[in-house]
Amino acid sequence: MKDMPAAEAVIPPQPRDYHGFNWAGFGTLYTREVRRFWKVGMQTLAAPVVTALLYMMVFVVAVQGAAPPIHGTPFAVFVAPGLIMMQILNNAFANSSSSLLQAKFNGLVGDFMTPPLTPLEQVLAFALGAATRGVVVGAVTFAAILPFAALPIAHLWAVLYFGIGAALILGMLGIMAGLWAEKFDHMAVVTNFIIMPMTFLSGTFYLVDRLPEPFRTASHYNPFFYLIDGFRYGFIGHAEGSLIAGVGVTAGLVIAFACLCLWMFETGYKLKT
């Protein structure tokens, strides 16, 4: 038998080298996040609208005639922006947190950890996917509420700034909660004891100036108060708190949460062993 010829050296395939931002990978992960909630539209889009309309019925129809106008604004018009913002906050948080927690439980973390995606690209994809859901739900809720409250738009920039800013903030908070949580009970703790109380105690359905001390002062340390107050200012043209402080708090939270999310992905926090 003849000796077999020496096998040529096998060179493993080299990973693709993306110069700069990996737009293809980022777009794929972002599209995945959007399709996740779009596929179950009855749950992610229709259900929040029904919830908002029920709140309108309880807080507007039930107290009709008993609640005087607030700063010259009818109660229905006053409470409607708060309901829209509440849906933006809850849905943006739910999208990113559930996506990461389900990936951890189903063993699918490798789907977004092994592709050539940098921490920045991952954070942007998850955060923008969550923000997209929040903004879409907010827009649908706005359209559903219009027959019950003719909302004017006094300052469009404030509506867009605080609406998109709130969606990004809660989307990144959902990323941090999804990476931290090890079971669904942990996520329920964040939702029930942090997100929901901060939302309801931020002037969604009332003027915080009417609260007794020390609750009035404490409300001004709630970042959700500035998000809802600034968003409402965009519609009715009146703000309870400092608008400049609201703009600064929103920008500061976006930057701070983005840095925390980047750190968690860079270190593989509860993703890598």
PDB file of N, CA and C in Angstrom, residues 126-200:
ATOM      1  N   PHE A 126     -31.952  45.940  21.702  1.00  0.00           N
ATOM      2  CA  PHE A 126     -32.965  45.627  22.713  1.00  0.00           C
ATOM      3  C   PHE A 126     -33.709  46.885  23.163  1.00  0.00           C
ATOM      4  N   ALA A 127     -32.971  47.982  23.383  1.00  0.00           N
ATOM      5  CA  ALA A 127     -33.601  49.209  23.858  1.00  0.00           C
ATOM      6  C   ALA A 127     -34.534  49.807  22.805  1.00  0.00           C
ATOM      7  N   LEU A 128     -34.088  49.851  21.555  1.00  0.00           N
ATOM      8  CA  LEU A 128     -34.929  50.414  20.502  1.00  0.00           C
ATOM      9  C   LEU A 128     -36.117  49.508  20.191  1.00  0.00           C
ATOM     10  N   GLY A 129     -35.927  48.197  20.301  1.00  0.00           N
ATOM     11  CA  GLY A 129     -37.061  47.295  20.121  1.00  0.00           C
ATOM     12  C   GLY A 129     -38.127  47.529  21.181  1.00  0.00           C
ATOM     13  N   ALA A 130     -37.683  47.695  22.447  1.00  0.00           N
ATOM     14  CA  ALA A 130     -38.628  47.974  23.524  1.00  0.00           C
ATOM     15  C   ALA A 130     -39.276  49.341  23.339  1.00  0.00           C
ATOM     16  N   ALA A 131     -38.480  50.343  22.941  1.00  0.00           N
ATOM     17  CA  ALA A 131     -39.022  51.681  22.724  1.00  0.00           C
ATOM     18  C   ALA A 131     -40.045  51.676  21.593  1.00  0.00           C
ATOM     19  N   THR A 132     -39.800  50.876  20.564  1.00  0.00           N
ATOM     20  CA  THR A 132     -40.753  50.788  19.456  1.00  0.00           C
ATOM     21  C   THR A 132     -42.100  50.283  19.939  1.00  0.00           C
ATOM     22  N   ARG A 133     -42.064  49.244  20.768  1.00  0.00           N
ATOM     23  CA  ARG A 133     -43.336  48.736  21.315  1.00  0.00           C
ATOM     24  C   ARG A 133     -44.014  49.796  22.164  1.00  0.00           C
ATOM     25  N   GLY A 134     -43.255  50.481  23.023  1.00  0.00           N
ATOM     26  CA  GLY A 134     -43.852  51.511  23.866  1.00  0.00           C
ATOM     27  C   GLY A 134     -44.490  52.625  23.057  1.00  0.00           C
ATOM     28  N   VAL A 135     -43.783  53.103  22.025  1.00  0.00           N
ATOM     29  CA  VAL A 135     -44.300  54.206  21.212  1.00  0.00           C
ATOM     30  C   VAL A 135     -45.517  53.765  20.400  1.00  0.00           C
ATOM     31  N   VAL A 136     -45.472  52.550  19.851  1.00  0.00           N
ATOM     32  CA  VAL A 136     -46.610  52.054  19.058  1.00  0.00           C
ATOM     33  C   VAL A 136     -47.840  51.905  19.941  1.00  0.00           C
ATOM     34  N   VAL A 137     -47.666  51.316  21.128  1.00  0.00           N
ATOM     35  CA  VAL A 137     -48.801  51.170  22.048  1.00  0.00           C
ATOM     36  C   VAL A 137     -49.319  52.543  22.468  1.00  0.00           C
ATOM     37  N   GLY A 138     -48.407  53.494  22.709  1.00  0.00           N
ATOM     38  CA  GLY A 138     -48.834  54.837  23.065  1.00  0.00           C
ATOM     39  C   GLY A 138     -49.637  55.494  21.956  1.00  0.00           C
ATOM     40  N   ALA A 139     -49.208  55.322  20.703  1.00  0.00           N
ATOM     41  CA  ALA A 139     -49.930  55.907  19.574  1.00  0.00           C
ATOM     42  C   ALA A 139     -51.315  55.277  19.413  1.00  0.00           C
ATOM     43  N   VAL A 140     -51.404  53.961  19.568  1.00  0.00           N
ATOM     44  CA  VAL A 140     -52.700  53.284  19.453  1.00  0.00           C
ATOM     45  C   VAL A 140     -53.624  53.712  20.591  1.00  0.00           C
ATOM     46  N   THR A 141     -53.070  53.844  21.800  1.00  0.00           N
ATOM     47  CA  THR A 141     -53.871  54.293  22.937  1.00  0.00           C
ATOM     48  C   THR A 141     -54.368  55.721  22.721  1.00  0.00           C
ATOM     49  N   PHE A 142     -53.503  56.583  22.183  1.00  0.00           N
ATOM     50  CA  PHE A 142     -53.893  57.959  21.882  1.00  0.00           C
ATOM     51  C   PHE A 142     -55.078  57.984  20.921  1.00  0.00           C
ATOM     52  N   ALA A 143     -55.026  57.154  19.873  1.00  0.00           N
ATOM     53  CA  ALA A 143     -56.116  57.108  18.897  1.00  0.00           C
ATOM     54  C   ALA A 143     -57.401  56.585  19.525  1.00  0.00           C
ATOM     55  N   ALA A 144     -57.279  55.616  20.456  1.00  0.00           N
ATOM     56  CA  ALA A 144     -58.476  55.047  21.076  1.00  0.00           C
ATOM     57  C   ALA A 144     -59.122  56.011  22.068  1.00  0.00           C
ATOM     58  N   ILE A 145     -58.312  56.868  22.692  1.00  0.00           N
ATOM     59  CA  ILE A 145     -58.832  57.792  23.704  1.00  0.00           C
ATOM     60  C   ILE A 145     -59.458  59.036  23.084  1.00  0.00           C
ATOM     61  N   LEU A 146     -59.062  59.377  21.863  1.00  0.00           N
ATOM     62  CA  LEU A 146     -59.546  60.609  21.229  1.00  0.00           C
ATOM     63  C   LEU A 146     -61.060  60.774  21.248  1.00  0.00           C
ATOM     64  N   PRO A 147     -61.874  59.725  21.004  1.00  0.00           N
ATOM     65  CA  PRO A 147     -63.326  59.924  21.046  1.00  0.00           C
ATOM     66  C   PRO A 147     -63.838  60.332  22.429  1.00  0.00           C
ATOM     67  N   PHE A 148     -63.084  60.047  23.491  1.00  0.00           N
ATOM     68  CA  PHE A 148     -63.523  60.363  24.850  1.00  0.00           C
ATOM     69  C   PHE A 148     -62.895  61.643  25.386  1.00  0.00           C
ATOM     70  N   ALA A 149     -61.748  62.034  24.807  1.00  0.00           N
ATOM     71  CA  ALA A 149     -61.080  63.255  25.257  1.00  0.00           C
ATOM     72  C   ALA A 149     -60.359  63.869  24.067  1.00  0.00           C
ATOM     73  N   ALA A 150     -60.852  65.015  23.599  1.00  0.00           N
ATOM     74  CA  ALA A 150     -60.245  65.686  22.446  1.00  0.00           C
ATOM     75  C   ALA A 150     -58.927  66.323  22.884  1.00  0.00           C
ATOM     76  N   LEU A 151     -57.847  65.575  22.747  1.00  0.00           N
ATOM     77  CA  LEU A 151     -56.547  66.038  23.225  1.00  0.00           C
ATOM     78  C   LEU A 151     -55.945  67.053  22.265  1.00  0.00           C
ATOM     79  N   PRO A 152     -55.664  68.262  22.736  1.00  0.00           N
ATOM     80  CA  PRO A 152     -54.908  69.204  21.895  1.00  0.00           C
ATOM     81  C   PRO A 152     -53.425  68.881  21.998  1.00  0.00           C
ATOM     82  N   ILE A 153     -52.645  69.376  21.076  1.00  0.00           N
ATOM     83  CA  ILE A 153     -51.190  69.218  21.138  1.00  0.00           C
ATOM     84  C   ILE A 153     -50.590  70.616  21.150  1.00  0.00           C
ATOM     85  N   ALA A 154     -50.216  71.058  22.355  1.00  0.00           N
ATOM     86  CA  ALA A 154     -49.690  72.413  22.501  1.00  0.00           C
ATOM     87  C   ALA A 154     -48.227  72.501  22.102  1.00  0.00           C
ATOM     88  N   HIS A 155     -47.443  71.471  22.425  1.00  0.00           N
ATOM     89  CA  HIS A 155     -46.002  71.481  22.143  1.00  0.00           C
ATOM     90  C   HIS A 155     -45.602  70.084  21.657  1.00  0.00           C
ATOM     91  N   LEU A 156     -45.499  69.928  20.364  1.00  0.00           N
ATOM     92  CA  LEU A 156     -45.205  68.609  19.796  1.00  0.00           C
ATOM     93  C   LEU A 156     -43.831  68.102  20.244  1.00  0.00           C
ATOM     94  N   TRP A 157     -42.856  69.013  20.396  1.00  0.00           N
ATOM     95  CA  TRP A 157     -41.514  68.583  20.779  1.00  0.00           C
ATOM     96  C   TRP A 157     -41.526  67.888  22.142  1.00  0.00           C
ATOM     97  N   ALA A 158     -42.359  68.390  23.074  1.00  0.00           N
ATOM     98  CA  ALA A 158     -42.425  67.788  24.401  1.00  0.00           C
ATOM     99  C   ALA A 158     -43.067  66.410  24.343  1.00  0.00           C
ATOM    100  N   VAL A 159     -44.087  66.265  23.512  1.00  0.00           N
ATOM    101  CA  VAL A 159     -44.727  64.951  23.357  1.00  0.00           C
ATOM    102  C   VAL A 159     -43.718  63.933  22.843  1.00  0.00           C
ATOM    103  N   LEU A 160     -42.953  64.312  21.825  1.00  0.00           N
ATOM    104  CA  LEU A 160     -41.985  63.387  21.238  1.00  0.00           C
ATOM    105  C   LEU A 160     -40.806  63.147  22.178  1.00  0.00           C
ATOM    106  N   TYR A 161     -40.282  64.216  22.777  1.00  0.00           N
ATOM    107  CA  TYR A 161     -39.094  64.093  23.630  1.00  0.00           C
ATOM    108  C   TYR A 161     -39.370  63.206  24.839  1.00  0.00           C
ATOM    109  N   PHE A 162     -40.432  63.517  25.580  1.00  0.00           N
ATOM    110  CA  PHE A 162     -40.715  62.759  26.792  1.00  0.00           C
ATOM    111  C   PHE A 162     -41.296  61.380  26.475  1.00  0.00           C
ATOM    112  N   GLY A 163     -42.046  61.254  25.384  1.00  0.00           N
ATOM    113  CA  GLY A 163     -42.576  59.940  25.024  1.00  0.00           C
ATOM    114  C   GLY A 163     -41.483  58.975  24.619  1.00  0.00           C
ATOM    115  N   ILE A 164     -40.605  59.407  23.710  1.00  0.00           N
ATOM    116  CA  ILE A 164     -39.507  58.542  23.272  1.00  0.00           C
ATOM    117  C   ILE A 164     -38.496  58.345  24.394  1.00  0.00           C
ATOM    118  N   GLY A 165     -38.215  59.415  25.155  1.00  0.00           N
ATOM    119  CA  GLY A 165     -37.283  59.287  26.267  1.00  0.00           C
ATOM    120  C   GLY A 165     -37.769  58.289  27.307  1.00  0.00           C
ATOM    121  N   ALA A 166     -39.051  58.340  27.653  1.00  0.00           N
ATOM    122  CA  ALA A 166     -39.611  57.397  28.621  1.00  0.00           C
ATOM    123  C   ALA A 166     -39.542  55.970  28.095  1.00  0.00           C
ATOM    124  N   ALA A 167     -39.821  55.774  26.811  1.00  0.00           N
ATOM    125  CA  ALA A 167     -39.763  54.432  26.228  1.00  0.00           C
ATOM    126  C   ALA A 167     -38.339  53.875  26.281  1.00  0.00           C
ATOM    127  N   LEU A 168     -37.348  54.716  26.001  1.00  0.00           N
ATOM    128  CA  LEU A 168     -35.952  54.266  26.071  1.00  0.00           C
ATOM    129  C   LEU A 168     -35.540  53.952  27.508  1.00  0.00           C
ATOM    130  N   ILE A 169     -35.938  54.807  28.450  1.00  0.00           N
ATOM    131  CA  ILE A 169     -35.568  54.596  29.849  1.00  0.00           C
ATOM    132  C   ILE A 169     -36.125  53.277  30.371  1.00  0.00           C
ATOM    133  N   LEU A 170     -37.403  53.044  30.142  1.00  0.00           N
ATOM    134  CA  LEU A 170     -38.007  51.800  30.639  1.00  0.00           C
ATOM    135  C   LEU A 170     -37.544  50.598  29.842  1.00  0.00           C
ATOM    136  N   GLY A 171     -37.223  50.798  28.555  1.00  0.00           N
ATOM    137  CA  GLY A 171     -36.665  49.695  27.784  1.00  0.00           C
ATOM    138  C   GLY A 171     -35.332  49.247  28.353  1.00  0.00           C
ATOM    139  N   MET A 172     -34.476  50.204  28.734  1.00  0.00           N
ATOM    140  CA  MET A 172     -33.174  49.851  29.309  1.00  0.00           C
ATOM    141  C   MET A 172     -33.311  49.349  30.741  1.00  0.00           C
ATOM    142  N   LEU A 173     -34.300  49.866  31.477  1.00  0.00           N
ATOM    143  CA  LEU A 173     -34.564  49.314  32.801  1.00  0.00           C
ATOM    144  C   LEU A 173     -35.016  47.858  32.676  1.00  0.00           C
ATOM    145  N   GLY A 174     -35.786  47.557  31.635  1.00  0.00           N
ATOM    146  CA  GLY A 174     -36.182  46.178  31.388  1.00  0.00           C
ATOM    147  C   GLY A 174     -34.996  45.292  31.046  1.00  0.00           C
ATOM    148  N   ILE A 175     -34.013  45.833  30.320  1.00  0.00           N
ATOM    149  CA  ILE A 175     -32.796  45.068  30.032  1.00  0.00           C
ATOM    150  C   ILE A 175     -32.089  44.706  31.335  1.00  0.00           C
ATOM    151  N   MET A 176     -31.926  45.681  32.216  1.00  0.00           N
ATOM    152  CA  MET A 176     -31.233  45.424  33.485  1.00  0.00           C
ATOM    153  C   MET A 176     -32.009  44.428  34.339  1.00  0.00           C
ATOM    154  N   ALA A 177     -33.338  44.565  34.373  1.00  0.00           N
ATOM    155  CA  ALA A 177     -34.145  43.632  35.157  1.00  0.00           C
ATOM    156  C   ALA A 177     -34.106  42.233  34.556  1.00  0.00           C
ATOM    157  N   GLY A 178     -34.141  42.143  33.218  1.00  0.00           N
ATOM    158  CA  GLY A 178     -34.095  40.844  32.564  1.00  0.00           C
ATOM    159  C   GLY A 178     -32.775  40.125  32.784  1.00  0.00           C
ATOM    160  N   LEU A 179     -31.673  40.879  32.815  1.00  0.00           N
ATOM    161  CA  LEU A 179     -30.374  40.267  33.074  1.00  0.00           C
ATOM    162  C   LEU A 179     -30.222  39.889  34.546  1.00  0.00           C
ATOM    163  N   TRP A 180     -30.802  40.693  35.439  1.00  0.00           N
ATOM    164  CA  TRP A 180     -30.670  40.423  36.874  1.00  0.00           C
ATOM    165  C   TRP A 180     -31.563  39.276  37.327  1.00  0.00           C
ATOM    166  N   ALA A 181     -32.801  39.226  36.832  1.00  0.00           N
ATOM    167  CA  ALA A 181     -33.779  38.255  37.314  1.00  0.00           C
ATOM    168  C   ALA A 181     -33.355  36.829  36.966  1.00  0.00           C
ATOM    169  N   GLU A 182     -33.592  35.922  37.907  1.00  0.00           N
ATOM    170  CA  GLU A 182     -33.303  34.510  37.696  1.00  0.00           C
ATOM    171  C   GLU A 182     -34.572  33.682  37.580  1.00  0.00           C
ATOM    172  N   LYS A 183     -35.707  34.259  37.919  1.00  0.00           N
ATOM    173  CA  LYS A 183     -36.984  33.585  37.769  1.00  0.00           C
ATOM    174  C   LYS A 183     -38.064  34.640  37.616  1.00  0.00           C
ATOM    175  N   PHE A 184     -39.249  34.194  37.214  1.00  0.00           N
ATOM    176  CA  PHE A 184     -40.326  35.144  36.940  1.00  0.00           C
ATOM    177  C   PHE A 184     -40.800  35.855  38.204  1.00  0.00           C
ATOM    178  N   ASP A 185     -40.597  35.249  39.360  1.00  0.00           N
ATOM    179  CA  ASP A 185     -40.962  35.924  40.601  1.00  0.00           C
ATOM    180  C   ASP A 185     -40.138  37.193  40.798  1.00  0.00           C
ATOM    181  N   HIS A 186     -38.868  37.161  40.398  1.00  0.00           N
ATOM    182  CA  HIS A 186     -38.026  38.351  40.509  1.00  0.00           C
ATOM    183  C   HIS A 186     -38.577  39.481  39.635  1.00  0.00           C
ATOM    184  N   MET A 187     -39.024  39.125  38.445  1.00  0.00           N
ATOM    185  CA  MET A 187     -39.572  40.142  37.547  1.00  0.00           C
ATOM    186  C   MET A 187     -40.879  40.719  38.100  1.00  0.00           C
ATOM    187  N   ALA A 188     -41.688  39.864  38.736  1.00  0.00           N
ATOM    188  CA  ALA A 188     -42.931  40.341  39.328  1.00  0.00           C
ATOM    189  C   ALA A 188     -42.653  41.320  40.460  1.00  0.00           C
ATOM    190  N   VAL A 189     -41.565  41.104  41.194  1.00  0.00           N
ATOM    191  CA  VAL A 189     -41.203  42.023  42.278  1.00  0.00           C
ATOM    192  C   VAL A 189     -40.887  43.405  41.711  1.00  0.00           C
ATOM    193  N   VAL A 190     -40.110  43.449  40.635  1.00  0.00           N
ATOM    194  CA  VAL A 190     -39.761  44.735  40.021  1.00  0.00           C
ATOM    195  C   VAL A 190     -41.011  45.435  39.498  1.00  0.00           C
ATOM    196  N   THR A 191     -41.884  44.678  38.840  1.00  0.00           N
ATOM    197  CA  THR A 191     -43.085  45.281  38.257  1.00  0.00           C
ATOM    198  C   THR A 191     -44.050  45.785  39.319  1.00  0.00           C
ATOM    199  N   ASN A 192     -44.320  44.942  40.330  1.00  0.00           N
ATOM    200  CA  ASN A 192     -45.357  45.261  41.310  1.00  0.00           C
ATOM    201  C   ASN A 192     -44.903  46.214  42.406  1.00  0.00           C
ATOM    202  N   PHE A 193     -43.606  46.218  42.707  1.00  0.00           N
ATOM    203  CA  PHE A 193     -43.141  47.015  43.835  1.00  0.00           C
ATOM    204  C   PHE A 193     -42.281  48.215  43.428  1.00  0.00           C
ATOM    205  N   ILE A 194     -41.967  48.325  42.145  1.00  0.00           N
ATOM    206  CA  ILE A 194     -41.175  49.478  41.691  1.00  0.00           C
ATOM    207  C   ILE A 194     -41.894  50.220  40.561  1.00  0.00           C
ATOM    208  N   ILE A 195     -42.130  49.516  39.447  1.00  0.00           N
ATOM    209  CA  ILE A 195     -42.705  50.184  38.267  1.00  0.00           C
ATOM    210  C   ILE A 195     -44.113  50.695  38.548  1.00  0.00           C
ATOM    211  N   MET A 196     -44.985  49.807  39.036  1.00  0.00           N
ATOM    212  CA  MET A 196     -46.388  50.208  39.231  1.00  0.00           C
ATOM    213  C   MET A 196     -46.555  51.288  40.293  1.00  0.00           C
ATOM    214  N   PRO A 197     -45.946  51.184  41.480  1.00  0.00           N
ATOM    215  CA  PRO A 197     -46.109  52.273  42.464  1.00  0.00           C
ATOM    216  C   PRO A 197     -45.551  53.601  41.976  1.00  0.00           C
ATOM    217  N   MET A 198     -44.387  53.594  41.323  1.00  0.00           N
ATOM    218  CA  MET A 198     -43.817  54.845  40.841  1.00  0.00           C
ATOM    219  C   MET A 198     -44.687  55.472  39.763  1.00  0.00           C
ATOM    220  N   THR A 199     -45.380  54.629  38.983  1.00  0.00           N
ATOM    221  CA  THR A 199     -46.269  55.151  37.944  1.00  0.00           C
ATOM    222  C   THR A 199     -47.512  55.794  38.552  1.00  0.00           C
ATOM    223  N   PHE A 200     -48.141  55.100  39.500  1.00  0.00           N
ATOM    224  CA  PHE A 200     -49.387  55.603  40.074  1.00  0.00           C
ATOM    225  C   PHE A 200     -49.151  56.787  41.014  1.00  0.00           C
TER     226      PHE A 200
END
